[in-house]
Amino acid sequence: MEPRDLPDAAESAAGQRSATTSGARRPTCLTAPAAPAVLFLLAFAALYLFAVWTPIGQSAENALVVGYADQARIFEWSQSVGPPPLTAEYATFGAGIALIAVVTLVRRCRREGCAAVGVAVVTIAATEALNMFVLPRPDLVNAPSNLTEASFPSGHVAIAAGLALGAVLVASPRARPYVAAAGALWLAVTAAAVQALYWHRPSDALGATLLACAAYTIATRLLPPAEPGVAPTTAPAVTPRRRALPALALVPAAVGALMAGSRMDAVARPLVFAGAAFVCAVLLWATATERIGRPAPRLRR
């Protein structure tokens, strides 16, 4: 081999190493595996089949509806200026979309903003379509007429979950964990309240949350990769304070679920309502914070 060939070979090897390194270190923006979305949708289907299409599921949830809606402690508040979306649900949805649009313009994150609007719109649209046209509720246990109407999934919970996850998408890296915590609290209060008011069953709240989580994971998967050399905006460095944040963030959600799900005529049934609402909050928090606690990859210029 001639000596002049050696530099070319060395340069070729160096170029290959550089390409491999840059390819391995190139970050992606808000990427998430497709498996969680599939799992959320499978859980949604399994929940519907068990809670709606089996006598055991129907009997168990019908047994929770005892008494009248006005015995819920949040009843008076829900009739006047209650926490959205218990009142003015469509106005709440419109205001949430407008807020996401404003944050998108301020932060200049057009792609994330489009994904956030898509998550909220797809969640509520899919919920309404499935509730009214696709998912019937057969009467398998000779239930009273007020318990035979289709209510799966919950539109109120879908609004809260969809807007909360949309807000997470457009929030800044520093604010994102706190936005997720606030969204979990809002979702817990909404999910517990619609159960205590007998507007929805526990499966309705869980189903709407699973739909929102599936839409969020699909949206994050579809977002394009970040530009080479630009640090990702979704994975700030891990700190001890942030590691401790999950436990602290879910405490307000648990308290809010207990308060919103309480009733004056029972104790055990409201605990079921609060438990289902807290599970909704945990699902939202786990989905939204999947990459918040991961350190950002270091980039070489």
PDB file of C-alpha atoms in Angstrom:
ATOM      1  CA  MET A   1       0.000   0.000   0.000  1.00  0.00           C
ATOM      2  CA  GLU A   2       1.361   3.375  -0.917  1.00  0.00           C
ATOM      3  CA  PRO A   3       2.002   5.901   1.863  1.00  0.00           C
ATOM      4  CA  ARG A   4      -0.382   8.403   0.349  1.00  0.00           C
ATOM      5  CA  ASP A   5      -3.274   5.973   0.915  1.00  0.00           C
ATOM      6  CA  LEU A   6      -2.806   6.010   4.673  1.00  0.00           C
ATOM      7  CA  PRO A   7      -4.117   9.541   5.338  1.00  0.00           C
ATOM      8  CA  ASP A   8      -7.189   8.827   3.188  1.00  0.00           C
ATOM      9  CA  ALA A   9      -7.967   5.679   5.153  1.00  0.00           C
ATOM     10  CA  ALA A  10      -7.457   7.481   8.439  1.00  0.00           C
ATOM     11  CA  GLU A  11      -9.702  10.310   7.359  1.00  0.00           C
ATOM     12  CA  SER A  12     -12.351   7.820   6.219  1.00  0.00           C
ATOM     13  CA  ALA A  13     -12.246   6.001   9.570  1.00  0.00           C
ATOM     14  CA  ALA A  14     -12.405   9.298  11.447  1.00  0.00           C
ATOM     15  CA  GLY A  15     -15.353  10.383   9.340  1.00  0.00           C
ATOM     16  CA  GLN A  16     -17.175   7.156  10.067  1.00  0.00           C
ATOM     17  CA  ARG A  17     -16.538   7.526  13.798  1.00  0.00           C
ATOM     18  CA  SER A  18     -17.728  11.134  13.676  1.00  0.00           C
ATOM     19  CA  ALA A  19     -20.902  10.171  11.802  1.00  0.00           C
ATOM     20  CA  THR A  20     -21.596   7.343  14.216  1.00  0.00           C
ATOM     21  CA  THR A  21     -21.013   9.572  17.218  1.00  0.00           C
ATOM     22  CA  SER A  22     -23.153  12.383  15.881  1.00  0.00           C
ATOM     23  CA  GLY A  23     -25.904   9.932  14.994  1.00  0.00           C
ATOM     24  CA  ALA A  24     -25.812   8.391  18.450  1.00  0.00           C
ATOM     25  CA  ARG A  25     -25.809  11.759  20.164  1.00  0.00           C
ATOM     26  CA  ARG A  26     -28.457  13.407  18.046  1.00  0.00           C
ATOM     27  CA  PRO A  27     -31.400  14.021  20.363  1.00  0.00           C
ATOM     28  CA  THR A  28     -35.032  13.753  19.506  1.00  0.00           C
ATOM     29  CA  CYS A  29     -37.736  16.180  20.556  1.00  0.00           C
ATOM     30  CA  LEU A  30     -40.483  14.772  22.767  1.00  0.00           C
ATOM     31  CA  THR A  31     -39.997  11.253  21.435  1.00  0.00           C
ATOM     32  CA  ALA A  32     -41.818   8.400  23.119  1.00  0.00           C
ATOM     33  CA  PRO A  33     -42.083   4.726  22.242  1.00  0.00           C
ATOM     34  CA  ALA A  34     -45.191   3.527  20.448  1.00  0.00           C
ATOM     35  CA  ALA A  35     -45.766   0.792  23.023  1.00  0.00           C
ATOM     36  CA  PRO A  36     -47.332   3.061  25.704  1.00  0.00           C
ATOM     37  CA  ALA A  37     -49.986   4.301  23.274  1.00  0.00           C
ATOM     38  CA  VAL A  38     -50.904   0.728  22.363  1.00  0.00           C
ATOM     39  CA  LEU A  39     -51.032  -0.244  26.031  1.00  0.00           C
ATOM     40  CA  PHE A  40     -53.269   2.721  26.845  1.00  0.00           C
ATOM     41  CA  LEU A  41     -55.668   1.793  24.041  1.00  0.00           C
ATOM     42  CA  LEU A  42     -55.696  -1.865  25.073  1.00  0.00           C
ATOM     43  CA  ALA A  43     -56.408  -0.862  28.656  1.00  0.00           C
ATOM     44  CA  PHE A  44     -59.203   1.396  27.399  1.00  0.00           C
ATOM     45  CA  ALA A  45     -60.787  -1.482  25.472  1.00  0.00           C
ATOM     46  CA  ALA A  46     -60.414  -3.936  28.354  1.00  0.00           C
ATOM     47  CA  LEU A  47     -61.916  -1.456  30.807  1.00  0.00           C
ATOM     48  CA  TYR A  48     -64.903  -0.852  28.554  1.00  0.00           C
ATOM     49  CA  LEU A  49     -65.533  -4.550  27.987  1.00  0.00           C
ATOM     50  CA  PHE A  50     -65.366  -5.390  31.684  1.00  0.00           C
ATOM     51  CA  ALA A  51     -67.226  -2.401  33.129  1.00  0.00           C
ATOM     52  CA  VAL A  52     -69.932  -2.133  30.451  1.00  0.00           C
ATOM     53  CA  TRP A  53     -70.318  -5.567  28.855  1.00  0.00           C
ATOM     54  CA  THR A  54     -70.236  -7.835  31.914  1.00  0.00           C
ATOM     55  CA  PRO A  55     -72.928  -8.178  34.602  1.00  0.00           C
ATOM     56  CA  ILE A  56     -70.243  -8.042  37.285  1.00  0.00           C
ATOM     57  CA  GLY A  57     -68.886  -4.745  36.046  1.00  0.00           C
ATOM     58  CA  GLN A  58     -72.306  -3.167  35.644  1.00  0.00           C
ATOM     59  CA  SER A  59     -73.501  -4.343  39.054  1.00  0.00           C
ATOM     60  CA  ALA A  60     -70.361  -3.108  40.784  1.00  0.00           C
ATOM     61  CA  GLU A  61     -70.604   0.388  39.336  1.00  0.00           C
ATOM     62  CA  ASN A  62     -74.378   0.638  39.687  1.00  0.00           C
ATOM     63  CA  ALA A  63     -73.997  -0.181  43.384  1.00  0.00           C
ATOM     64  CA  LEU A  64     -72.036   3.052  43.784  1.00  0.00           C
ATOM     65  CA  VAL A  65     -74.976   5.194  42.642  1.00  0.00           C
ATOM     66  CA  VAL A  66     -77.112   5.364  45.774  1.00  0.00           C
ATOM     67  CA  GLY A  67     -79.043   8.450  46.824  1.00  0.00           C
ATOM     68  CA  TYR A  68     -79.203  11.779  45.043  1.00  0.00           C
ATOM     69  CA  ALA A  69     -76.682  14.051  43.399  1.00  0.00           C
ATOM     70  CA  ASP A  70     -77.405  16.913  45.800  1.00  0.00           C
ATOM     71  CA  GLN A  71     -75.780  14.904  48.609  1.00  0.00           C
ATOM     72  CA  ALA A  72     -72.377  15.508  47.034  1.00  0.00           C
ATOM     73  CA  ARG A  73     -70.475  18.185  48.932  1.00  0.00           C
ATOM     74  CA  ILE A  74     -69.479  19.833  45.683  1.00  0.00           C
ATOM     75  CA  PHE A  75     -73.082  19.992  44.444  1.00  0.00           C
ATOM     76  CA  GLU A  76     -73.779  23.618  45.346  1.00  0.00           C
ATOM     77  CA  TRP A  77     -70.501  24.751  43.859  1.00  0.00           C
ATOM     78  CA  SER A  78     -71.117  22.830  40.649  1.00  0.00           C
ATOM     79  CA  GLN A  79     -74.471  24.566  40.169  1.00  0.00           C
ATOM     80  CA  SER A  80     -73.054  28.083  40.211  1.00  0.00           C
ATOM     81  CA  VAL A  81     -69.401  28.895  39.581  1.00  0.00           C
ATOM     82  CA  GLY A  82     -67.941  25.458  40.121  1.00  0.00           C
ATOM     83  CA  PRO A  83     -64.456  24.473  39.039  1.00  0.00           C
ATOM     84  CA  PRO A  84     -64.242  24.109  35.270  1.00  0.00           C
ATOM     85  CA  PRO A  85     -65.124  22.015  33.370  1.00  0.00           C
ATOM     86  CA  LEU A  86     -67.961  21.095  35.759  1.00  0.00           C
ATOM     87  CA  THR A  87     -69.588  24.319  34.584  1.00  0.00           C
ATOM     88  CA  ALA A  88     -69.189  25.915  31.153  1.00  0.00           C
ATOM     89  CA  GLU A  89     -67.319  22.927  29.769  1.00  0.00           C
ATOM     90  CA  TYR A  90     -67.195  24.211  26.194  1.00  0.00           C
ATOM     91  CA  ALA A  91     -66.024  27.631  27.336  1.00  0.00           C
ATOM     92  CA  THR A  92     -63.346  25.887  29.384  1.00  0.00           C
ATOM     93  CA  PHE A  93     -62.203  23.938  26.352  1.00  0.00           C
ATOM     94  CA  GLY A  94     -62.074  27.070  24.194  1.00  0.00           C
ATOM     95  CA  ALA A  95     -60.173  29.021  26.830  1.00  0.00           C
ATOM     96  CA  GLY A  96     -57.679  26.197  27.217  1.00  0.00           C
ATOM     97  CA  ILE A  97     -57.016  26.028  23.471  1.00  0.00           C
ATOM     98  CA  ALA A  98     -56.565  29.813  23.394  1.00  0.00           C
ATOM     99  CA  LEU A  99     -54.088  29.665  26.283  1.00  0.00           C
ATOM    100  CA  ILE A 100     -52.078  26.940  24.537  1.00  0.00           C
ATOM    101  CA  ALA A 101     -52.005  29.084  21.385  1.00  0.00           C
ATOM    102  CA  VAL A 102     -50.746  32.110  23.309  1.00  0.00           C
ATOM    103  CA  VAL A 103     -47.969  30.132  24.978  1.00  0.00           C
ATOM    104  CA  THR A 104     -47.039  28.671  21.599  1.00  0.00           C
ATOM    105  CA  LEU A 105     -46.667  32.143  20.102  1.00  0.00           C
ATOM    106  CA  VAL A 106     -44.692  33.467  23.065  1.00  0.00           C
ATOM    107  CA  ARG A 107     -42.288  30.529  23.194  1.00  0.00           C
ATOM    108  CA  ARG A 108     -42.200  30.127  19.407  1.00  0.00           C
ATOM    109  CA  CYS A 109     -42.678  26.366  19.669  1.00  0.00           C
ATOM    110  CA  ARG A 110     -44.966  25.906  16.706  1.00  0.00           C
ATOM    111  CA  ARG A 111     -44.566  22.149  16.408  1.00  0.00           C
ATOM    112  CA  GLU A 112     -45.192  21.512  20.076  1.00  0.00           C
ATOM    113  CA  GLY A 113     -48.153  23.916  19.975  1.00  0.00           C
ATOM    114  CA  CYS A 114     -49.763  22.088  17.063  1.00  0.00           C
ATOM    115  CA  ALA A 115     -49.220  18.789  18.877  1.00  0.00           C
ATOM    116  CA  ALA A 116     -50.741  20.208  22.069  1.00  0.00           C
ATOM    117  CA  VAL A 117     -53.853  21.438  20.280  1.00  0.00           C
ATOM    118  CA  GLY A 118     -54.075  18.077  18.529  1.00  0.00           C
ATOM    119  CA  VAL A 119     -53.940  16.166  21.818  1.00  0.00           C
ATOM    120  CA  ALA A 120     -56.748  18.245  23.338  1.00  0.00           C
ATOM    121  CA  VAL A 121     -58.960  18.229  20.234  1.00  0.00           C
ATOM    122  CA  VAL A 122     -58.480  14.529  19.467  1.00  0.00           C
ATOM    123  CA  THR A 123     -59.153  13.575  23.096  1.00  0.00           C
ATOM    124  CA  ILE A 124     -62.453  15.425  23.397  1.00  0.00           C
ATOM    125  CA  ALA A 125     -63.574  14.586  19.835  1.00  0.00           C
ATOM    126  CA  ALA A 126     -62.849  10.887  20.292  1.00  0.00           C
ATOM    127  CA  THR A 127     -64.567  10.894  23.668  1.00  0.00           C
ATOM    128  CA  GLU A 128     -67.738  12.506  22.373  1.00  0.00           C
ATOM    129  CA  ALA A 129     -67.850  10.296  19.274  1.00  0.00           C
ATOM    130  CA  LEU A 130     -67.295   7.096  21.230  1.00  0.00           C
ATOM    131  CA  ASN A 131     -69.809   8.089  23.893  1.00  0.00           C
ATOM    132  CA  MET A 132     -72.619   9.012  21.513  1.00  0.00           C
ATOM    133  CA  PHE A 133     -72.170   6.774  18.496  1.00  0.00           C
ATOM    134  CA  VAL A 134     -69.765   3.866  19.037  1.00  0.00           C
ATOM    135  CA  LEU A 135     -69.823   2.477  22.571  1.00  0.00           C
ATOM    136  CA  PRO A 136     -73.326   1.433  23.681  1.00  0.00           C
ATOM    137  CA  ARG A 137     -74.281   0.352  27.177  1.00  0.00           C
ATOM    138  CA  PRO A 138     -76.495  -2.745  27.170  1.00  0.00           C
ATOM    139  CA  ASP A 139     -78.735  -3.376  30.161  1.00  0.00           C
ATOM    140  CA  LEU A 140     -77.430  -6.667  31.536  1.00  0.00           C
ATOM    141  CA  VAL A 141     -78.690  -6.395  35.136  1.00  0.00           C
ATOM    142  CA  ASN A 142     -82.169  -4.830  34.775  1.00  0.00           C
ATOM    143  CA  ALA A 143     -80.925  -1.511  36.098  1.00  0.00           C
ATOM    144  CA  PRO A 144     -83.143   1.541  36.621  1.00  0.00           C
ATOM    145  CA  SER A 145     -83.660   3.735  33.587  1.00  0.00           C
ATOM    146  CA  ASN A 146     -81.335   6.442  34.920  1.00  0.00           C
ATOM    147  CA  LEU A 147     -78.440   3.936  34.918  1.00  0.00           C
ATOM    148  CA  THR A 148     -78.846   2.553  31.403  1.00  0.00           C
ATOM    149  CA  GLU A 149     -77.659   5.569  29.396  1.00  0.00           C
ATOM    150  CA  ALA A 150     -74.235   5.375  27.773  1.00  0.00           C
ATOM    151  CA  SER A 151     -71.663   7.407  29.700  1.00  0.00           C
ATOM    152  CA  PHE A 152     -68.313   5.834  28.756  1.00  0.00           C
ATOM    153  CA  PRO A 153     -65.969   7.725  28.522  1.00  0.00           C
ATOM    154  CA  SER A 154     -66.459  11.006  30.409  1.00  0.00           C
ATOM    155  CA  GLY A 155     -66.394  14.230  28.401  1.00  0.00           C
ATOM    156  CA  HIS A 156     -65.675  16.404  31.450  1.00  0.00           C
ATOM    157  CA  VAL A 157     -62.642  14.321  32.362  1.00  0.00           C
ATOM    158  CA  ALA A 158     -61.509  14.308  28.731  1.00  0.00           C
ATOM    159  CA  ILE A 159     -61.448  18.117  28.686  1.00  0.00           C
ATOM    160  CA  ALA A 160     -59.330  18.302  31.840  1.00  0.00           C
ATOM    161  CA  ALA A 161     -56.932  15.535  30.785  1.00  0.00           C
ATOM    162  CA  GLY A 162     -56.541  16.716  27.185  1.00  0.00           C
ATOM    163  CA  LEU A 163     -55.890  20.348  28.099  1.00  0.00           C
ATOM    164  CA  ALA A 164     -53.525  19.407  30.927  1.00  0.00           C
ATOM    165  CA  LEU A 165     -51.377  17.215  28.679  1.00  0.00           C
ATOM    166  CA  GLY A 166     -51.491  19.839  25.950  1.00  0.00           C
ATOM    167  CA  ALA A 167     -50.222  22.438  28.387  1.00  0.00           C
ATOM    168  CA  VAL A 168     -47.355  20.130  29.328  1.00  0.00           C
ATOM    169  CA  LEU A 169     -46.284  19.967  25.682  1.00  0.00           C
ATOM    170  CA  VAL A 170     -45.901  23.736  25.296  1.00  0.00           C
ATOM    171  CA  ALA A 171     -44.552  24.522  28.770  1.00  0.00           C
ATOM    172  CA  SER A 172     -40.915  25.469  29.236  1.00  0.00           C
ATOM    173  CA  PRO A 173     -38.553  22.799  30.614  1.00  0.00           C
ATOM    174  CA  ARG A 174     -38.384  24.439  34.040  1.00  0.00           C
ATOM    175  CA  ALA A 175     -42.140  24.864  34.301  1.00  0.00           C
ATOM    176  CA  ARG A 176     -43.130  21.523  32.815  1.00  0.00           C
ATOM    177  CA  PRO A 177     -43.093  19.457  36.065  1.00  0.00           C
ATOM    178  CA  TYR A 178     -45.187  22.061  37.839  1.00  0.00           C
ATOM    179  CA  VAL A 179     -47.646  22.281  34.951  1.00  0.00           C
ATOM    180  CA  ALA A 180     -47.975  18.498  35.076  1.00  0.00           C
ATOM    181  CA  ALA A 181     -48.589  18.646  38.840  1.00  0.00           C
ATOM    182  CA  ALA A 182     -51.275  21.315  38.415  1.00  0.00           C
ATOM    183  CA  GLY A 183     -52.867  19.278  35.648  1.00  0.00           C
ATOM    184  CA  ALA A 184     -52.910  16.176  37.842  1.00  0.00           C
ATOM    185  CA  LEU A 185     -54.660  18.144  40.604  1.00  0.00           C
ATOM    186  CA  TRP A 186     -57.236  19.540  38.169  1.00  0.00           C
ATOM    187  CA  LEU A 187     -57.887  16.114  36.704  1.00  0.00           C
ATOM    188  CA  ALA A 188     -58.242  14.503  40.137  1.00  0.00           C
ATOM    189  CA  VAL A 189     -60.796  17.099  41.265  1.00  0.00           C
ATOM    190  CA  THR A 190     -62.768  16.807  38.026  1.00  0.00           C
ATOM    191  CA  ALA A 191     -62.777  13.007  37.980  1.00  0.00           C
ATOM    192  CA  ALA A 192     -63.826  12.746  41.634  1.00  0.00           C
ATOM    193  CA  ALA A 193     -66.521  15.405  41.305  1.00  0.00           C
ATOM    194  CA  VAL A 194     -68.291  13.857  38.285  1.00  0.00           C
ATOM    195  CA  GLN A 195     -68.464  10.568  40.173  1.00  0.00           C
ATOM    196  CA  ALA A 196     -69.740  12.083  43.410  1.00  0.00           C
ATOM    197  CA  LEU A 197     -72.381  14.002  41.429  1.00  0.00           C
ATOM    198  CA  TYR A 198     -73.425  10.721  39.736  1.00  0.00           C
ATOM    199  CA  TRP A 199     -72.716  12.174  36.318  1.00  0.00           C
ATOM    200  CA  HIS A 200     -70.251   9.397  35.537  1.00  0.00           C
ATOM    201  CA  ARG A 201     -68.951   6.099  36.846  1.00  0.00           C
ATOM    202  CA  PRO A 202     -65.332   5.344  37.809  1.00  0.00           C
ATOM    203  CA  SER A 203     -64.738   3.536  34.506  1.00  0.00           C
ATOM    204  CA  ASP A 204     -65.894   6.622  32.591  1.00  0.00           C
ATOM    205  CA  ALA A 205     -63.246   8.805  34.232  1.00  0.00           C
ATOM    206  CA  LEU A 206     -60.504   6.220  33.788  1.00  0.00           C
ATOM    207  CA  GLY A 207     -61.435   5.648  30.146  1.00  0.00           C
ATOM    208  CA  ALA A 208     -61.222   9.339  29.261  1.00  0.00           C
ATOM    209  CA  THR A 209     -57.840   9.594  30.961  1.00  0.00           C
ATOM    210  CA  LEU A 210     -56.509   6.597  29.055  1.00  0.00           C
ATOM    211  CA  LEU A 211     -57.628   8.177  25.773  1.00  0.00           C
ATOM    212  CA  ALA A 212     -55.827  11.417  26.616  1.00  0.00           C
ATOM    213  CA  CYS A 213     -52.644   9.567  27.559  1.00  0.00           C
ATOM    214  CA  ALA A 214     -52.764   7.595  24.298  1.00  0.00           C
ATOM    215  CA  ALA A 215     -53.201  10.798  22.280  1.00  0.00           C
ATOM    216  CA  TYR A 216     -50.272  12.404  24.115  1.00  0.00           C
ATOM    217  CA  THR A 217     -47.884   9.523  23.474  1.00  0.00           C
ATOM    218  CA  ILE A 218     -48.860   9.372  19.800  1.00  0.00           C
ATOM    219  CA  ALA A 219     -48.347  13.124  19.429  1.00  0.00           C
ATOM    220  CA  THR A 220     -44.910  13.010  21.016  1.00  0.00           C
ATOM    221  CA  ARG A 221     -43.952  10.168  18.709  1.00  0.00           C
ATOM    222  CA  LEU A 222     -45.024  12.087  15.613  1.00  0.00           C
ATOM    223  CA  LEU A 223     -43.076  15.229  16.476  1.00  0.00           C
ATOM    224  CA  PRO A 224     -39.973  15.566  14.277  1.00  0.00           C
ATOM    225  CA  PRO A 225     -36.467  15.260  15.733  1.00  0.00           C
ATOM    226  CA  ALA A 226     -34.678  18.329  17.024  1.00  0.00           C
ATOM    227  CA  GLU A 227     -32.204  20.066  14.768  1.00  0.00           C
ATOM    228  CA  PRO A 228     -28.600  18.818  15.081  1.00  0.00           C
ATOM    229  CA  GLY A 229     -26.623  20.868  17.539  1.00  0.00           C
ATOM    230  CA  VAL A 230     -29.696  22.160  19.343  1.00  0.00           C
ATOM    231  CA  ALA A 231     -30.222  20.957  22.861  1.00  0.00           C
ATOM    232  CA  PRO A 232     -33.607  19.290  23.410  1.00  0.00           C
ATOM    233  CA  THR A 233     -36.193  21.276  25.315  1.00  0.00           C
ATOM    234  CA  THR A 234     -37.889  18.371  27.033  1.00  0.00           C
ATOM    235  CA  ALA A 235     -35.346  16.792  29.336  1.00  0.00           C
ATOM    236  CA  PRO A 236     -33.743  19.144  31.837  1.00  0.00           C
ATOM    237  CA  ALA A 237     -31.042  17.818  34.086  1.00  0.00           C
ATOM    238  CA  VAL A 238     -32.017  15.669  37.030  1.00  0.00           C
ATOM    239  CA  THR A 239     -31.695  17.260  40.440  1.00  0.00           C
ATOM    240  CA  PRO A 240     -32.446  15.857  43.907  1.00  0.00           C
ATOM    241  CA  ARG A 241     -35.296  18.335  44.215  1.00  0.00           C
ATOM    242  CA  ARG A 242     -36.835  17.100  40.971  1.00  0.00           C
ATOM    243  CA  ARG A 243     -36.458  13.496  42.027  1.00  0.00           C
ATOM    244  CA  ALA A 244     -38.511  14.304  45.105  1.00  0.00           C
ATOM    245  CA  LEU A 245     -41.113  16.202  43.094  1.00  0.00           C
ATOM    246  CA  PRO A 246     -43.300  13.229  42.024  1.00  0.00           C
ATOM    247  CA  ALA A 247     -44.256  12.292  45.579  1.00  0.00           C
ATOM    248  CA  LEU A 248     -44.946  15.906  46.491  1.00  0.00           C
ATOM    249  CA  ALA A 249     -46.838  16.621  43.257  1.00  0.00           C
ATOM    250  CA  LEU A 250     -49.357  13.844  43.811  1.00  0.00           C
ATOM    251  CA  VAL A 251     -50.195  14.842  47.392  1.00  0.00           C
ATOM    252  CA  PRO A 252     -52.432  17.782  46.316  1.00  0.00           C
ATOM    253  CA  ALA A 253     -54.071  15.496  43.757  1.00  0.00           C
ATOM    254  CA  ALA A 254     -54.908  12.964  46.478  1.00  0.00           C
ATOM    255  CA  VAL A 255     -56.317  15.647  48.766  1.00  0.00           C
ATOM    256  CA  GLY A 256     -58.308  17.201  45.936  1.00  0.00           C
ATOM    257  CA  ALA A 257     -59.754  13.815  44.966  1.00  0.00           C
ATOM    258  CA  LEU A 258     -60.865  13.134  48.542  1.00  0.00           C
ATOM    259  CA  MET A 259     -62.517  16.525  48.915  1.00  0.00           C
ATOM    260  CA  ALA A 260     -64.221  16.587  45.509  1.00  0.00           C
ATOM    261  CA  GLY A 261     -65.441  12.998  45.811  1.00  0.00           C
ATOM    262  CA  SER A 262     -66.916  13.307  49.305  1.00  0.00           C
ATOM    263  CA  ARG A 263     -70.637  13.007  49.990  1.00  0.00           C
ATOM    264  CA  MET A 264     -72.829  13.700  52.995  1.00  0.00           C
ATOM    265  CA  ASP A 265     -74.638  10.364  52.908  1.00  0.00           C
ATOM    266  CA  ALA A 266     -71.736   7.906  52.683  1.00  0.00           C
ATOM    267  CA  VAL A 267     -68.068   7.333  53.428  1.00  0.00           C
ATOM    268  CA  ALA A 268     -67.072   4.108  51.671  1.00  0.00           C
ATOM    269  CA  ARG A 269     -68.396   4.995  48.220  1.00  0.00           C
ATOM    270  CA  PRO A 270     -66.644   8.381  48.134  1.00  0.00           C
ATOM    271  CA  LEU A 271     -63.386   6.574  48.861  1.00  0.00           C
ATOM    272  CA  VAL A 272     -63.918   4.561  45.679  1.00  0.00           C
ATOM    273  CA  PHE A 273     -64.556   7.773  43.765  1.00  0.00           C
ATOM    274  CA  ALA A 274     -61.424   9.370  45.183  1.00  0.00           C
ATOM    275  CA  GLY A 275     -59.353   6.264  44.458  1.00  0.00           C
ATOM    276  CA  ALA A 276     -60.403   6.180  40.804  1.00  0.00           C
ATOM    277  CA  ALA A 277     -59.728   9.913  40.475  1.00  0.00           C
ATOM    278  CA  PHE A 278     -56.298   9.534  42.014  1.00  0.00           C
ATOM    279  CA  VAL A 279     -55.469   6.755  39.562  1.00  0.00           C
ATOM    280  CA  CYS A 280     -56.393   9.186  36.771  1.00  0.00           C
ATOM    281  CA  ALA A 281     -53.986  11.741  38.218  1.00  0.00           C
ATOM    282  CA  VAL A 282     -51.204   9.158  38.496  1.00  0.00           C
ATOM    283  CA  LEU A 283     -51.714   8.127  34.871  1.00  0.00           C
ATOM    284  CA  LEU A 284     -51.495  11.723  33.704  1.00  0.00           C
ATOM    285  CA  TRP A 285     -48.440  12.449  35.832  1.00  0.00           C
ATOM    286  CA  ALA A 286     -46.604   9.307  34.723  1.00  0.00           C
ATOM    287  CA  THR A 287     -47.370  10.018  31.069  1.00  0.00           C
ATOM    288  CA  ALA A 288     -46.458  13.693  31.162  1.00  0.00           C
ATOM    289  CA  THR A 289     -43.256  13.277  33.168  1.00  0.00           C
ATOM    290  CA  GLU A 290     -41.850  10.289  31.322  1.00  0.00           C
ATOM    291  CA  ARG A 291     -38.873  12.305  30.079  1.00  0.00           C
ATOM    292  CA  ILE A 292     -38.838  15.199  32.509  1.00  0.00           C
ATOM    293  CA  GLY A 293     -36.512  13.442  34.924  1.00  0.00           C
ATOM    294  CA  ARG A 294     -34.035  12.216  32.313  1.00  0.00           C
ATOM    295  CA  PRO A 295     -30.802  14.123  31.792  1.00  0.00           C
ATOM    296  CA  ALA A 296     -30.354  15.887  28.488  1.00  0.00           C
ATOM    297  CA  PRO A 297     -27.646  14.424  26.223  1.00  0.00           C
ATOM    298  CA  ARG A 298     -24.497  16.493  25.872  1.00  0.00           C
ATOM    299  CA  LEU A 299     -23.804  17.801  22.405  1.00  0.00           C
ATOM    300  CA  ARG A 300     -20.480  18.578  20.816  1.00  0.00           C
ATOM    301  CA  ARG A 301     -20.294  21.398  18.356  1.00  0.00           C
TER     302      ARG A 301
END
